[in-house]
CSV table of C-alpha atoms and ligand atoms in Angstrom, one decimal:
chain,number,residue,atom,x,y,z
A,1,MET,CA,-8.5,26.1,7.1
A,2,GLN,CA,-7.9,24.1,10.5
A,3,TYR,CA,-10.1,23.4,13.3
A,4,ILE,CA,-9.2,22.9,17.6
A,5,SER,CA,-12.2,20.8,19.3
A,6,THR,CA,-13.5,22.8,22.2
A,7,ARG,CA,-12.5,19.8,24.2
A,8,GLY,CA,-8.7,20.7,23.8
A,9,SER,CA,-6.9,17.2,22.9
A,10,ALA,CA,-8.5,15.9,20.1
A,11,PRO,CA,-6.2,16.6,16.6
A,12,ALA,CA,-6.8,19.6,14.8
A,13,LEU,CA,-7.9,18.4,11.1
A,14,ASP,CA,-8.6,20.4,8.0
A,15,PHE,CA,-12.3,20.9,6.6
A,16,GLU,CA,-12.1,17.5,4.8
A,17,GLY,CA,-11.4,15.7,8.4
A,18,VAL,CA,-14.1,17.7,10.3
A,19,THR,CA,-16.5,17.4,7.4
A,20,LEU,CA,-16.0,13.3,7.8
A,21,ALA,CA,-15.5,13.3,11.7
A,22,GLY,CA,-18.4,15.3,13.4
A,23,LEU,CA,-17.6,15.2,16.9
A,24,ALA,CA,-13.6,15.9,18.2
A,25,SER,CA,-12.7,12.0,19.0
A,26,ASP,CA,-12.7,13.6,22.9
A,27,GLY,CA,-16.0,14.4,23.2
A,28,GLY,CA,-16.0,18.1,21.9
A,29,LEU,CA,-17.0,20.1,19.2
A,30,TYR,CA,-14.8,21.3,16.0
A,31,LEU,CA,-14.5,24.7,15.6
A,32,PRO,CA,-11.8,27.2,13.1
A,33,THR,CA,-8.4,28.3,15.0
A,34,GLU,CA,-9.5,31.7,14.1
A,35,TRP,CA,-12.8,33.0,12.8
A,36,PRO,CA,-12.3,34.9,8.8
A,37,ARG,CA,-12.8,38.7,8.8
A,38,PHE,CA,-14.2,40.5,5.9
A,39,SER,CA,-13.9,44.5,5.6
A,40,GLU,CA,-16.5,46.4,5.3
A,41,THR,CA,-15.6,46.8,1.7
A,42,GLU,CA,-15.4,43.3,1.1
A,43,ILE,CA,-19.2,43.1,2.4
A,44,ALA,CA,-20.5,45.9,0.3
A,45,ASP,CA,-19.1,44.4,-2.1
A,46,MET,CA,-21.4,41.4,-2.0
A,47,ALA,CA,-24.6,43.5,-2.1
A,48,GLY,CA,-27.0,41.6,-4.8
A,49,LEU,CA,-25.5,38.6,-5.7
A,50,PRO,CA,-27.3,35.2,-6.4
A,51,TYR,CA,-27.3,33.1,-3.3
A,52,ALA,CA,-25.0,30.4,-4.3
A,53,GLU,CA,-22.6,33.4,-5.6
A,54,LEU,CA,-22.6,34.7,-1.7
A,55,ALA,CA,-22.9,31.6,0.0
A,56,THR,CA,-19.8,30.2,-2.1
A,57,ARG,CA,-17.7,34.0,-1.2
A,58,VAL,CA,-19.1,33.8,2.5
A,59,MET,CA,-17.9,29.9,3.0
A,60,LEU,CA,-15.0,30.2,0.8
A,61,PRO,CA,-12.2,30.6,3.6
A,62,PHE,CA,-13.7,27.9,6.0
A,63,VAL,CA,-12.8,25.2,3.2
A,64,GLU,CA,-9.7,26.3,2.3
A,65,GLY,CA,-6.8,23.8,1.7
A,66,SER,CA,-10.2,20.9,1.1
A,67,LEU,CA,-11.7,22.9,-1.8
A,68,SER,CA,-11.2,24.9,-4.7
A,69,GLU,CA,-13.9,28.3,-4.9
A,70,ASP,CA,-14.5,26.3,-8.4
A,71,GLU,CA,-15.7,23.3,-6.8
A,72,LEU,CA,-17.5,25.3,-3.7
A,73,ARG,CA,-19.2,27.3,-6.2
A,74,ALA,CA,-20.3,24.0,-8.4
A,75,LEU,CA,-21.5,22.1,-4.8
A,76,CYS,CA,-23.6,25.9,-4.0
A,77,LYS,CA,-25.4,25.9,-7.4
A,78,GLN,CA,-26.2,22.1,-7.6
A,79,ALA,CA,-27.3,22.1,-3.4
A,80,TYR,CA,-29.7,25.6,-4.0
A,81,SER,CA,-31.0,24.6,-7.2
A,82,ARG,CA,-33.7,21.7,-5.0
A,83,PHE,CA,-34.7,25.4,-3.8
A,84,ALA,CA,-38.4,26.3,-4.9
A,85,HIS,CA,-37.7,30.1,-4.3
A,86,ASP,CA,-35.2,31.7,-6.7
A,87,ALA,CA,-34.0,33.5,-4.0
A,88,VAL,CA,-33.3,30.8,-1.5
A,89,THR,CA,-34.3,32.4,1.8
A,90,PRO,CA,-36.7,35.2,1.0
A,91,LEU,CA,-37.1,38.1,3.3
A,92,ILE,CA,-40.7,39.3,4.0
A,93,GLN,CA,-41.6,42.3,5.6
A,94,LEU,CA,-44.9,42.2,8.1
A,95,ASP,CA,-44.6,45.3,9.7
A,96,HIS,CA,-42.5,48.4,9.7
A,97,GLN,CA,-39.3,47.2,11.4
A,98,GLN,CA,-40.2,42.7,11.8
A,99,TRP,CA,-39.5,40.8,9.3
A,100,LEU,CA,-39.2,37.2,8.7
A,101,LEU,CA,-36.6,35.8,6.9
A,102,GLU,CA,-38.2,32.1,4.9
A,103,LEU,CA,-35.3,29.1,5.1
A,104,PHE,CA,-38.9,26.4,4.9
A,105,HIS,CA,-38.1,26.8,0.5
A,106,GLY,CA,-36.4,23.2,0.9
A,107,PRO,CA,-37.2,19.9,-0.8
A,108,THR,CA,-38.9,19.2,3.1
A,109,LEU,CA,-40.0,22.1,3.9
A,110,ALA,CA,-37.4,23.1,6.9
A,111,PHE,CA,-34.8,24.7,8.0
A,112,LYS,CA,-33.2,22.2,8.1
A,113,ASP,CA,-32.8,21.6,3.8
A,114,VAL,CA,-30.3,24.7,3.2
A,115,ALA,CA,-27.4,23.0,5.4
A,116,LEU,CA,-28.2,19.1,5.0
A,117,GLN,CA,-28.6,19.2,1.1
A,118,LEU,CA,-25.1,21.5,0.9
A,119,LEU,CA,-23.6,18.9,2.9
A,120,GLY,CA,-25.0,14.9,1.3
A,121,LEU,CA,-22.9,17.3,-1.4
A,122,LEU,CA,-20.2,17.0,0.0
A,123,PHE,CA,-20.1,14.0,2.4
A,124,GLU,CA,-20.6,12.6,-1.4
A,125,THR,CA,-17.0,15.0,-2.7
A,126,PHE,CA,-14.9,14.1,0.3
A,127,LEU,CA,-16.0,9.8,0.3
A,128,SER,CA,-15.3,9.9,-3.6
A,129,ARG,CA,-12.0,11.1,-3.1
A,130,ARG,CA,-10.5,9.6,-0.2
A,131,LYS,CA,-12.4,5.6,-1.9
A,132,SER,CA,-14.9,4.7,1.4
A,133,ASN,CA,-18.3,4.4,2.7
A,134,LEU,CA,-20.1,6.2,5.1
A,135,THR,CA,-23.1,5.1,7.3
A,136,ILE,CA,-25.4,7.0,8.8
A,137,ILE,CA,-27.2,6.8,11.3
A,138,GLY,CA,-29.3,9.0,13.5
A,139,ALA,CA,-32.9,8.8,15.6
A,140,THR,CA,-35.6,11.3,14.8
A,141,SER,CA,-38.7,13.0,16.3
A,142,GLY,CA,-39.1,14.7,12.9
A,143,ASP,CA,-37.5,17.2,11.0
A,144,THR,CA,-33.8,16.6,10.6
A,145,GLY,CA,-34.4,12.7,9.8
A,146,SER,CA,-36.5,13.8,6.6
A,147,ALA,CA,-34.0,16.9,5.7
A,148,ALA,CA,-31.0,14.3,6.2
A,149,ILE,CA,-32.5,11.4,4.5
A,150,ASP,CA,-33.7,14.2,0.8
A,151,ALA,CA,-29.9,15.4,1.3
A,152,VAL,CA,-27.5,11.6,0.9
A,153,ALA,CA,-30.9,9.9,-1.1
A,154,GLY,CA,-28.6,7.7,-4.2
A,155,ARG,CA,-25.2,9.6,-2.9
A,156,ASP,CA,-22.9,7.3,-3.8
A,157,GLY,CA,-20.9,6.0,-0.5
A,158,VAL,CA,-23.1,6.8,1.8
A,159,ASP,CA,-26.1,4.4,3.2
A,160,ILE,CA,-28.1,6.0,6.3
A,161,PHE,CA,-30.2,4.2,8.7
A,162,MET,CA,-33.0,6.3,10.1
A,163,LEU,CA,-34.6,5.4,13.0
A,164,HIS,CA,-38.2,7.0,14.4
A,165,PRO,CA,-40.1,5.4,16.9
A,166,LYS,CA,-43.0,3.8,15.3
A,167,GLY,CA,-46.5,5.7,15.7
A,168,ARG,CA,-45.2,8.7,17.1
A,169,VAL,CA,-44.3,10.8,14.2
A,170,SER,CA,-47.0,13.2,12.2
A,171,ASP,CA,-48.3,11.8,9.1
A,172,VAL,CA,-46.0,14.4,7.0
A,173,GLN,CA,-43.2,13.8,8.7
A,174,ARG,CA,-43.2,9.8,8.5
A,175,ARG,CA,-44.3,10.1,4.5
A,176,GLN,CA,-41.5,12.8,4.2
A,177,MET,CA,-39.7,9.9,4.8
A,178,THR,CA,-40.4,7.1,3.9
A,179,THR,CA,-41.6,8.1,0.2
A,180,VAL,CA,-38.0,8.7,-0.3
A,181,ARG,CA,-37.3,5.7,-2.7
A,182,ALA,CA,-33.5,4.6,-3.1
A,183,PRO,CA,-31.5,1.8,-1.9
A,184,ASN,CA,-28.7,3.7,0.0
A,185,VAL,CA,-31.8,5.2,2.5
A,186,HIS,CA,-33.5,2.7,5.5
A,187,ASN,CA,-36.1,3.9,7.1
A,188,ILE,CA,-36.7,1.5,10.8
A,189,ALA,CA,-40.3,2.4,13.0
A,190,ILE,CA,-39.1,0.7,15.9
A,191,ASP,CA,-40.9,-0.7,18.9
A,192,GLY,CA,-40.7,2.1,22.0
A,193,SER,CA,-40.4,6.1,22.1
A,194,PHE,CA,-37.7,8.9,20.4
A,195,ASP,CA,-35.7,8.5,23.8
A,196,ASP,CA,-35.5,4.8,22.9
A,197,ALA,CA,-34.3,5.2,19.7
A,198,GLN,CA,-31.7,7.8,20.1
A,199,ALA,CA,-29.9,5.1,23.4
A,200,MET,CA,-30.1,2.7,20.3
A,201,VAL,CA,-28.0,5.0,18.7
A,202,LYS,CA,-25.4,6.3,21.2
A,203,ARG,CA,-25.0,2.6,21.8
A,204,MET,CA,-24.4,2.0,18.0
A,205,PHE,CA,-21.0,4.4,17.9
A,206,GLY,CA,-19.8,3.0,20.9
A,207,ASP,CA,-19.8,-0.4,20.3
A,208,ALA,CA,-16.2,-1.1,18.8
A,209,GLU,CA,-18.0,-4.3,16.6
A,210,MET,CA,-19.6,-2.3,14.3
A,211,THR,CA,-17.3,1.0,14.7
A,212,SER,CA,-14.2,-1.2,13.9
A,213,ARG,CA,-16.6,-2.2,10.4
A,214,PHE,CA,-18.3,0.8,9.5
A,215,ASN,CA,-17.4,4.7,9.1
A,216,ILE,CA,-20.2,5.1,11.6
A,217,GLY,CA,-21.1,9.0,10.8
A,218,ALA,CA,-24.0,11.6,12.4
A,219,VAL,CA,-25.4,14.4,10.8
A,220,ASN,CA,-26.9,16.4,13.9
A,221,SER,CA,-26.0,19.9,14.3
A,222,ILE,CA,-22.7,18.9,15.9
A,223,ASN,CA,-21.4,19.0,12.8
A,224,TRP,CA,-19.4,22.0,11.4
A,225,ALA,CA,-19.8,22.0,8.0
A,226,ARG,CA,-24.0,22.9,9.1
A,227,LEU,CA,-23.4,25.7,10.9
A,228,MET,CA,-21.3,26.9,8.1
A,229,ALA,CA,-24.2,26.9,5.9
A,230,GLN,CA,-26.3,28.3,7.5
A,231,VAL,CA,-23.7,31.6,8.0
A,232,VAL,CA,-24.9,32.4,4.6
A,233,TYR,CA,-28.2,33.7,5.2
A,234,TYR,CA,-27.6,35.9,8.1
A,235,PHE,CA,-25.5,37.9,5.7
A,236,ALA,CA,-28.3,36.9,2.8
A,237,SER,CA,-30.7,39.2,4.6
A,238,ALA,CA,-28.5,41.7,6.5
A,239,LEU,CA,-27.5,43.0,2.9
A,240,GLN,CA,-30.4,43.6,1.7
A,241,LEU,CA,-31.5,45.8,4.9
A,242,GLY,CA,-28.4,47.8,4.2
A,243,ALA,CA,-25.4,46.2,6.2
A,244,PRO,CA,-22.5,46.8,6.4
A,245,HIS,CA,-24.0,50.5,6.1
A,246,ARG,CA,-26.8,49.4,8.7
A,247,GLN,CA,-27.2,46.9,11.5
A,248,VAL,CA,-29.4,44.1,12.3
A,249,ALA,CA,-30.9,42.0,14.6
A,250,TYR,CA,-32.7,38.4,14.6
A,251,SER,CA,-35.3,36.5,16.7
A,252,VAL,CA,-34.0,32.7,16.6
A,253,PRO,CA,-36.6,29.5,18.0
A,254,THR,CA,-33.6,27.8,19.1
A,255,GLY,CA,-33.6,23.7,19.9
A,256,ASN,CA,-29.6,22.6,19.9
A,257,PHE,CA,-28.6,26.6,19.5
A,258,GLY,CA,-27.2,25.4,16.6
A,259,ASP,CA,-29.0,28.0,13.3
A,260,VAL,CA,-28.2,31.2,16.4
A,261,PHE,CA,-24.5,30.2,17.0
A,262,ALA,CA,-24.8,30.5,12.9
A,263,GLY,CA,-25.7,34.1,13.8
A,264,TYR,CA,-23.1,34.8,15.7
A,265,VAL,CA,-20.5,33.5,14.0
A,266,ALA,CA,-21.9,35.7,11.3
A,267,ALA,CA,-20.8,38.8,13.6
A,268,GLN,CA,-17.4,37.3,14.0
A,269,MET,CA,-16.6,38.0,11.0
A,270,GLY,CA,-17.9,41.6,10.4
A,271,LEU,CA,-21.1,41.6,9.6
A,272,PRO,CA,-23.3,44.3,11.8
A,273,ILE,CA,-25.9,42.0,13.5
A,274,ALA,CA,-26.8,43.8,16.7
A,275,GLN,CA,-28.5,41.0,18.8
A,276,LEU,CA,-29.1,38.2,18.7
A,277,VAL,CA,-32.5,37.2,20.7
A,278,VAL,CA,-32.9,33.4,21.6
A,279,ALA,CA,-36.2,32.0,21.4
A,280,THR,CA,-37.0,28.7,23.4
A,281,ASN,CA,-40.1,27.2,24.4
A,282,VAL,CA,-40.7,26.0,28.0
A,283,ASN,CA,-38.4,23.9,27.5
A,284,ASP,CA,-36.0,27.2,28.4
A,285,ILE,CA,-32.4,25.6,29.6
A,286,LEU,CA,-30.4,28.4,27.4
A,287,HIS,CA,-33.1,31.9,28.6
A,288,ARG,CA,-31.8,30.6,32.4
A,289,ALA,CA,-28.5,30.2,31.6
A,290,LEU,CA,-29.0,33.0,29.1
A,291,SER,CA,-30.4,35.1,31.8
A,292,ASP,CA,-28.9,34.3,35.7
A,293,GLY,CA,-26.2,31.9,34.4
A,294,ASP,CA,-27.4,28.8,35.2
A,295,TYR,CA,-28.1,26.0,32.4
A,296,SER,CA,-29.2,23.2,34.6
A,297,ALA,CA,-31.2,20.7,32.3
A,298,GLY,CA,-35.0,19.6,33.7
A,299,GLY,CA,-37.6,16.9,32.2
A,300,VAL,CA,-38.5,17.9,28.4
A,301,THR,CA,-42.6,18.9,28.6
A,302,PRO,CA,-44.0,17.8,24.5
A,303,THR,CA,-45.3,21.0,22.8
A,304,ASP,CA,-47.0,22.1,20.4
A,305,THR,CA,-43.2,22.6,19.2
A,306,PRO,CA,-41.5,19.7,19.0
A,307,SER,CA,-38.3,20.4,17.2
A,308,MET,CA,-37.3,22.7,19.9
A,309,ASP,CA,-38.5,20.1,22.9
A,310,ILE,CA,-34.6,20.0,23.7
A,311,GLN,CA,-33.2,19.8,26.8
A,312,VAL,CA,-29.6,20.3,26.5
A,313,SER,CA,-27.9,21.9,23.7
A,314,SER,CA,-24.9,20.6,22.1
A,315,ASN,CA,-23.8,23.5,20.4
A,316,PHE,CA,-24.1,25.7,23.0
A,317,GLU,CA,-20.4,24.2,24.3
A,318,ARG,CA,-18.9,25.8,21.5
A,319,LEU,CA,-19.7,29.8,23.1
A,320,LEU,CA,-18.8,28.5,26.1
A,321,PHE,CA,-15.5,27.7,25.1
A,322,ASP,CA,-15.5,31.0,22.3
A,323,CYS,CA,-16.5,33.9,25.0
A,324,GLY,CA,-14.5,31.7,27.9
A,325,GLY,CA,-11.5,32.3,26.6
A,326,ARG,CA,-11.3,28.9,24.5
A,327,ASP,CA,-9.7,27.4,27.3
A,328,GLY,CA,-10.0,23.3,25.9
A,329,ALA,CA,-8.5,22.1,29.2
A,330,ALA,CA,-11.4,23.9,32.1
A,331,LEU,CA,-13.8,23.0,29.4
A,332,ALA,CA,-13.3,19.9,30.0
A,333,GLU,CA,-13.5,19.9,32.6
A,334,GLN,CA,-16.8,21.9,33.2
A,335,MET,CA,-18.3,19.4,30.6
A,336,ARG,CA,-17.7,16.4,32.3
A,337,GLY,CA,-19.8,18.2,35.4
A,338,PHE,CA,-22.4,18.7,33.4
A,339,GLU,CA,-22.4,15.1,32.4
A,340,VAL,CA,-22.4,14.0,35.8
A,341,SER,CA,-24.8,16.2,37.6
A,342,LYS,CA,-26.9,18.0,34.4
A,343,ALA,CA,-26.3,21.3,36.0
A,344,MET,CA,-23.4,23.8,35.6
A,345,GLN,CA,-23.3,27.9,36.4
A,346,LEU,CA,-21.7,30.1,33.7
A,347,THR,CA,-18.6,31.1,34.5
A,348,ASN,CA,-18.6,34.8,34.6
A,349,SER,CA,-16.3,35.3,31.3
A,350,GLN,CA,-18.6,33.3,30.0
A,351,ARG,CA,-21.6,35.3,31.2
A,352,GLU,CA,-19.9,38.3,30.2
A,353,GLY,CA,-18.9,37.3,26.6
A,354,ALA,CA,-22.4,35.9,25.5
A,355,SER,CA,-23.9,39.5,27.2
A,356,ALA,CA,-22.7,40.8,24.2
A,357,LEU,CA,-24.5,39.9,21.2
A,358,PHE,CA,-27.3,37.2,23.2
A,359,THR,CA,-30.4,38.3,24.9
A,360,SER,CA,-33.3,35.6,25.4
A,361,ALA,CA,-37.3,35.1,25.6
A,362,ARG,CA,-39.3,32.5,26.5
A,363,ALA,CA,-42.9,31.5,24.6
A,364,ASP,CA,-45.5,29.4,26.0
A,365,GLN,CA,-48.4,27.9,24.4
A,366,GLN,CA,-50.2,31.2,24.0
A,367,ASP,CA,-47.4,33.4,23.8
A,368,VAL,CA,-47.4,31.1,20.1
A,369,LEU,CA,-50.6,31.1,19.4
A,370,GLN,CA,-50.7,35.3,20.1
A,371,ALA,CA,-47.6,35.4,17.8
A,372,LEU,CA,-49.3,33.7,15.2
A,373,ARG,CA,-52.4,35.4,15.2
A,374,TRP,CA,-50.7,38.7,15.3
A,375,ALA,CA,-48.6,37.8,11.8
A,376,HIS,CA,-51.9,37.0,10.1
A,377,GLU,CA,-54.1,40.3,10.9
A,378,ARG,CA,-51.1,42.2,11.2
A,379,SER,CA,-49.7,41.0,6.7
A,380,GLY,CA,-51.4,38.2,6.3
A,381,GLU,CA,-49.0,35.3,7.1
A,382,VAL,CA,-49.3,32.4,7.9
A,383,ILE,CA,-46.5,30.7,10.3
A,384,ASP,CA,-45.9,27.8,11.8
A,385,PRO,CA,-45.9,27.8,15.8
A,386,HIS,CA,-41.4,27.0,15.9
A,387,THR,CA,-41.2,30.8,13.7
A,388,ALA,CA,-44.4,32.1,16.5
A,389,VAL,CA,-41.3,31.3,18.4
A,390,GLY,CA,-39.3,33.8,17.1
A,391,LEU,CA,-41.8,36.2,16.5
A,392,HIS,CA,-42.9,36.6,20.5
A,393,ALA,CA,-39.7,36.7,21.1
A,394,ALA,CA,-38.7,40.0,18.3
A,395,LEU,CA,-42.0,41.5,19.7
A,396,ALA,CA,-40.8,41.4,23.2
A,397,THR,CA,-37.8,42.8,22.9
A,398,ASP,CA,-36.8,46.2,23.4
A,399,LEU,CA,-35.0,47.5,20.2
A,400,ASN,CA,-33.9,51.4,18.4
A,401,ALA,CA,-36.3,52.0,16.2
A,402,SER,CA,-34.1,52.1,13.3
A,403,ILE,CA,-32.4,48.7,13.9
A,404,PRO,CA,-34.8,45.9,11.7
A,405,MET,CA,-35.3,42.4,13.2
A,406,VAL,CA,-35.7,39.9,11.3
A,407,THR,CA,-37.0,36.5,12.7
A,408,LEU,CA,-35.7,33.2,11.5
A,409,ALA,CA,-38.6,31.5,9.7
A,410,THR,CA,-38.0,27.4,10.5
A,411,ALA,CA,-40.5,25.6,8.9
A,412,HIS,CA,-43.3,26.0,6.6
A,413,PRO,CA,-47.1,26.4,8.0
A,414,ALA,CA,-48.1,23.2,6.1
A,415,LYS,CA,-45.9,20.4,7.8
A,416,PHE,CA,-47.4,21.6,11.3
A,417,PRO,CA,-51.3,22.4,10.2
A,418,ASP,CA,-53.6,21.8,13.8
A,419,ALA,CA,-50.6,24.3,15.6
A,420,VAL,CA,-51.9,27.0,13.1
A,421,GLU,CA,-55.9,26.1,12.3
A,422,ARG,CA,-56.1,26.2,16.6
A,423,ALA,CA,-54.7,30.0,16.0
A,424,THR,CA,-55.8,31.5,12.8
A,425,GLY,CA,-58.7,28.9,11.8
A,426,LEU,CA,-56.9,28.5,8.8
A,427,ARG,CA,-55.5,24.8,7.8
A,428,PRO,CA,-52.7,25.5,5.9
A,429,ASN,CA,-51.8,23.3,2.2
A,430,LEU,CA,-48.2,21.6,1.7
A,431,PRO,CA,-46.9,23.5,-1.3
A,432,ALA,CA,-48.1,22.1,-4.9
A,433,ARG,CA,-44.3,20.3,-5.0
A,434,VAL,CA,-44.9,17.3,-2.2
A,435,GLY,CA,-48.3,17.7,-2.7
A,436,ASP,CA,-48.1,14.9,-4.1
A,437,LEU,CA,-46.7,13.4,-0.1
A,438,PHE,CA,-50.0,10.8,0.4
A,439,ALA,CA,-50.0,10.0,-2.9
A,440,ARG,CA,-47.1,8.1,-2.7
A,441,GLU,CA,-46.0,4.6,-1.9
A,442,GLU,CA,-44.0,4.0,1.6
A,443,ALA,CA,-41.1,1.7,2.5
A,444,PHE,CA,-39.8,1.1,6.1
A,445,SER,CA,-38.7,-1.7,7.9
A,446,GLU,CA,-40.2,-2.5,11.6
A,447,LEU,CA,-38.0,-3.5,14.6
A,448,PRO,CA,-38.5,-4.7,18.0
A,449,GLY,CA,-37.2,-1.7,20.1
A,450,GLU,CA,-34.4,-4.0,20.8
A,451,TYR,CA,-31.0,-3.1,20.3
A,452,ASP,CA,-29.3,-7.0,18.7
A,453,ALA,CA,-32.1,-6.8,16.4
A,454,VAL,CA,-31.2,-3.0,14.5
A,455,LYS,CA,-27.9,-4.3,15.0
A,456,ALA,CA,-27.8,-6.8,12.8
A,457,PHE,CA,-30.3,-4.9,10.5
A,458,VAL,CA,-27.4,-2.6,9.7
A,459,SER,CA,-25.0,-4.8,9.7
A,460,GLU,CA,-26.6,-7.1,6.8
A,461,ARG,CA,-27.2,-4.1,4.6
A,462,ALA,CA,-24.3,-1.5,5.7
A,463,SER,CA,-21.0,-0.7,3.3
A,464,PRO,CA,-17.6,-1.5,5.0
A,465,ALA,CA,-15.7,1.2,5.4
A,466,GLY,CA,-13.5,0.7,2.8
B,1,LIG,C1,-34.3,22.1,14.3
B,1,LIG,C2,-36.0,23.4,14.0
B,1,LIG,C3,-34.9,24.1,15.1
B,1,LIG,C4,-33.4,24.3,16.0
B,1,LIG,O1,-33.0,24.4,15.1
B,1,LIG,P1,-31.4,24.7,15.7
B,1,LIG,O2,-30.6,24.8,15.3
B,1,LIG,O3,-31.7,23.2,16.7
B,1,LIG,O4,-31.8,25.6,17.2
B,1,LIG,C5,-36.2,24.7,15.3
B,1,LIG,N1,-37.4,25.3,14.4
B,1,LIG,C6,-37.3,24.5,13.5
B,1,LIG,C7,-38.8,24.0,12.3
B,1,LIG,C8,-36.3,23.4,13.5
B,1,LIG,O5,-36.4,22.5,12.8
């Protein structure tokens, strides 16, 4: 399988190439040249498979030329053995129509583990083939940092430097990063805000002195391999609910448009998805873009759902490319305009293409508390605030009664105990497997909010590209 950039001028790469590259050299994002498609019989034959086996079937067309079926199967088995539930992503029923797909049974209790556990293994496999090293630099306000650190800790060929704003991430989130003890993991507390940390990371990607010595990589959801791994749980859940003979709808709490784009990919591959509901909090650029074509960024309002406090959704570019006729030159032009003015209007073909599958809804703080309470009162389920944004959108959607609606449960409620307690009166406990988090020793370095200090720290510790 070959991959092309949404901006049309970067070279086509194979799966190994796009996994290590992350962003394309023309600033675009990689997508397969065409969508692999399963027949109804092939999908029916997937029913009842163990998760790692299903993952192998669904992802095989995408890795063709870079991994054999046996290699892929071995990586899937290893990645998904670290989940605390045998089903990996179990499906829970809330009422006659509403379901929850629990994606938080991985090591750091957020859905990002599902893709990052596999990505860590893919990095190790490809780097050892090339005899080279990768230096991952990231800034985090919480979930991404811990899931990425857990995924690459102790892996050969990879060093990770994760910046977090000192004193501004929750205790659980900080400890999930700083109690992972491996020589290739470097946690850095920066004096400053998340935006300051993020700006330093961006600067390092453009610093020729650094990029000539080190192979600098990213683990955010612009990486195609992450989206690919997320396609699998749409198949797993739809098969349980009767696909390919029955349609299924999904409501997806959305920030960077990665998780919900994976649903779009599943639909292109033949899964009978009736609708994808893009659920946003009050930072609602995607809701505005999908309802009236207005993609314009404002300031970010902090909410109880920090992983969705995003104004610019990187992966939306993938949808605009695929729906808008796959015209890389035109999209590059449109995105250049957006980068200057922070606003753009979707074209008619982009709007029509998107509206065939997507709808959207927005949840404010009151909506989130109500959805948390609804789940608890109707079915005794305690959900996290991000999941509650999705459930609010699911309940607000007018859907044929014969179609099941699945809300993606993206985080364990114990990661956000305060909001959960406000709504339900219950304070969720951390699961036993991470229960000693507060007893483990932390390790992190503190640096001033100055680029040169961070650059010197990374230069001294990272391994040359090789
Ligand atoms: C990252 C994250 C999201 C948003 O996912 P995207 O793929 O960026 O849309 C939602 N909920 C939680 C808990 C997350 O960690």
